[in-house]
Amino acid sequence: MGDKHIWDDLRNVKKALNCFFICCGILFCLDFLIHRHGHIPVEEWPGFYAVFGFIACILLVFIAKYILRPLVMRKEDYYDR
């Protein structure tokens, strides 16, 4: 139990998150400079894939929570029979 992992220190977690956010910001800024050849015109908008991925992630969470969960959920004593 005495072994400390690298992610147990809050400073390391903050450094990793800062690095992640800086990389995301750089990639988003590069999106304005690099021209992409999309299949449809909306794919050429700057930041399209970031917004699309964010919306898709939120939709997956809501679908899983409000549609799929009631379908697969069982009563609390289901396995006690």
mmCIF file of C-alpha atoms in Angstrom:
data_model
loop_
_atom_site.group_PDB
_atom_site.id
_atom_site.type_symbol
_atom_site.label_atom_id
_atom_site.label_comp_id
_atom_site.label_asym_id
_atom_site.label_seq_id
_atom_site.Cartn_x
_atom_site.Cartn_y
_atom_site.Cartn_z
ATOM 1 C CA MET A 1 0.000 0.000 0.000
ATOM 2 C CA GLY A 2 2.990 2.312 0.431
ATOM 3 C CA ASP A 3 3.799 2.444 -3.276
ATOM 4 C CA LYS A 4 2.854 5.763 -4.843
ATOM 5 C CA HIS A 5 1.855 5.934 -8.455
ATOM 6 C CA ILE A 6 2.776 8.876 -10.664
ATOM 7 C CA TRP A 7 -0.896 9.932 -10.895
ATOM 8 C CA ASP A 8 -1.382 9.946 -7.104
ATOM 9 C CA ASP A 9 0.295 13.360 -6.932
ATOM 10 C CA LEU A 10 -2.178 16.116 -7.818
ATOM 11 C CA ARG A 11 0.595 18.241 -9.359
ATOM 12 C CA ASN A 12 1.305 15.533 -11.954
ATOM 13 C CA VAL A 13 -2.373 15.302 -12.835
ATOM 14 C CA LYS A 14 -2.564 19.083 -13.266
ATOM 15 C CA LYS A 15 0.563 19.049 -15.456
ATOM 16 C CA ALA A 16 -0.898 16.311 -17.650
ATOM 17 C CA LEU A 17 -4.226 18.142 -17.981
ATOM 18 C CA ASN A 18 -2.472 21.413 -18.807
ATOM 19 C CA CYS A 19 -0.418 19.632 -21.473
ATOM 20 C CA PHE A 20 -3.596 18.063 -22.878
ATOM 21 C CA PHE A 21 -5.444 21.388 -23.039
ATOM 22 C CA ILE A 22 -2.462 23.147 -24.622
ATOM 23 C CA CYS A 23 -2.247 20.417 -27.287
ATOM 24 C CA CYS A 24 -6.000 20.732 -27.942
ATOM 25 C CA GLY A 25 -5.665 24.503 -28.285
ATOM 26 C CA ILE A 26 -2.719 24.207 -30.678
ATOM 27 C CA LEU A 27 -4.555 21.675 -32.822
ATOM 28 C CA PHE A 28 -7.671 23.862 -32.865
ATOM 29 C CA CYS A 29 -5.582 26.886 -33.962
ATOM 30 C CA LEU A 30 -3.893 24.806 -36.655
ATOM 31 C CA ASP A 31 -7.342 23.931 -37.921
ATOM 32 C CA PHE A 32 -7.666 27.546 -39.121
ATOM 33 C CA LEU A 33 -4.345 27.394 -40.992
ATOM 34 C CA ILE A 34 -4.429 23.989 -42.673
ATOM 35 C CA HIS A 35 -6.842 23.504 -45.554
ATOM 36 C CA ARG A 36 -8.645 20.171 -45.615
ATOM 37 C CA HIS A 37 -10.367 18.632 -48.581
ATOM 38 C CA GLY A 38 -13.687 17.421 -47.219
ATOM 39 C CA HIS A 39 -16.276 15.344 -48.971
ATOM 40 C CA ILE A 40 -19.010 17.830 -48.086
ATOM 41 C CA PRO A 41 -18.587 21.585 -47.578
ATOM 42 C CA VAL A 42 -19.342 21.508 -43.841
ATOM 43 C CA GLU A 43 -16.225 19.370 -43.257
ATOM 44 C CA GLU A 44 -14.047 22.294 -44.298
ATOM 45 C CA TRP A 45 -15.278 24.540 -41.467
ATOM 46 C CA PRO A 46 -12.634 25.193 -38.810
ATOM 47 C CA GLY A 47 -13.348 23.222 -35.657
ATOM 48 C CA PHE A 48 -16.001 21.060 -37.314
ATOM 49 C CA TYR A 49 -14.586 17.747 -36.100
ATOM 50 C CA ALA A 50 -14.139 19.032 -32.532
ATOM 51 C CA VAL A 51 -17.758 20.206 -32.362
ATOM 52 C CA PHE A 52 -19.020 17.077 -34.120
ATOM 53 C CA GLY A 53 -17.124 14.799 -31.715
ATOM 54 C CA PHE A 54 -18.362 16.720 -28.668
ATOM 55 C CA ILE A 55 -21.995 16.565 -29.792
ATOM 56 C CA ALA A 56 -21.673 12.875 -30.699
ATOM 57 C CA CYS A 57 -20.231 12.106 -27.254
ATOM 58 C CA ILE A 58 -23.082 13.914 -25.502
ATOM 59 C CA LEU A 59 -25.654 12.122 -27.662
ATOM 60 C CA LEU A 60 -24.097 8.733 -26.861
ATOM 61 C CA VAL A 61 -24.298 9.438 -23.134
ATOM 62 C CA PHE A 62 -27.946 10.516 -23.316
ATOM 63 C CA ILE A 63 -28.917 7.565 -25.523
ATOM 64 C CA ALA A 64 -27.197 5.154 -23.150
ATOM 65 C CA LYS A 65 -28.782 6.717 -20.078
ATOM 66 C CA TYR A 66 -32.343 7.321 -21.201
ATOM 67 C CA ILE A 67 -32.949 4.716 -23.906
ATOM 68 C CA LEU A 68 -30.624 1.750 -23.434
ATOM 69 C CA ARG A 69 -30.522 1.675 -19.632
ATOM 70 C CA PRO A 70 -34.291 1.130 -19.216
ATOM 71 C CA LEU A 71 -34.132 -1.656 -21.811
ATOM 72 C CA VAL A 72 -31.453 -3.701 -20.047
ATOM 73 C CA MET A 73 -32.174 -2.777 -16.420
ATOM 74 C CA ARG A 74 -33.601 -5.499 -14.185
ATOM 75 C CA LYS A 75 -35.291 -5.383 -10.795
ATOM 76 C CA GLU A 76 -33.024 -5.346 -7.768
ATOM 77 C CA ASP A 77 -33.947 -8.919 -6.758
ATOM 78 C CA TYR A 78 -33.762 -10.361 -10.285
ATOM 79 C CA TYR A 79 -30.984 -12.853 -9.462
ATOM 80 C CA ASP A 80 -32.338 -13.762 -6.002
ATOM 81 C CA ARG A 81 -35.087 -16.025 -7.361
#
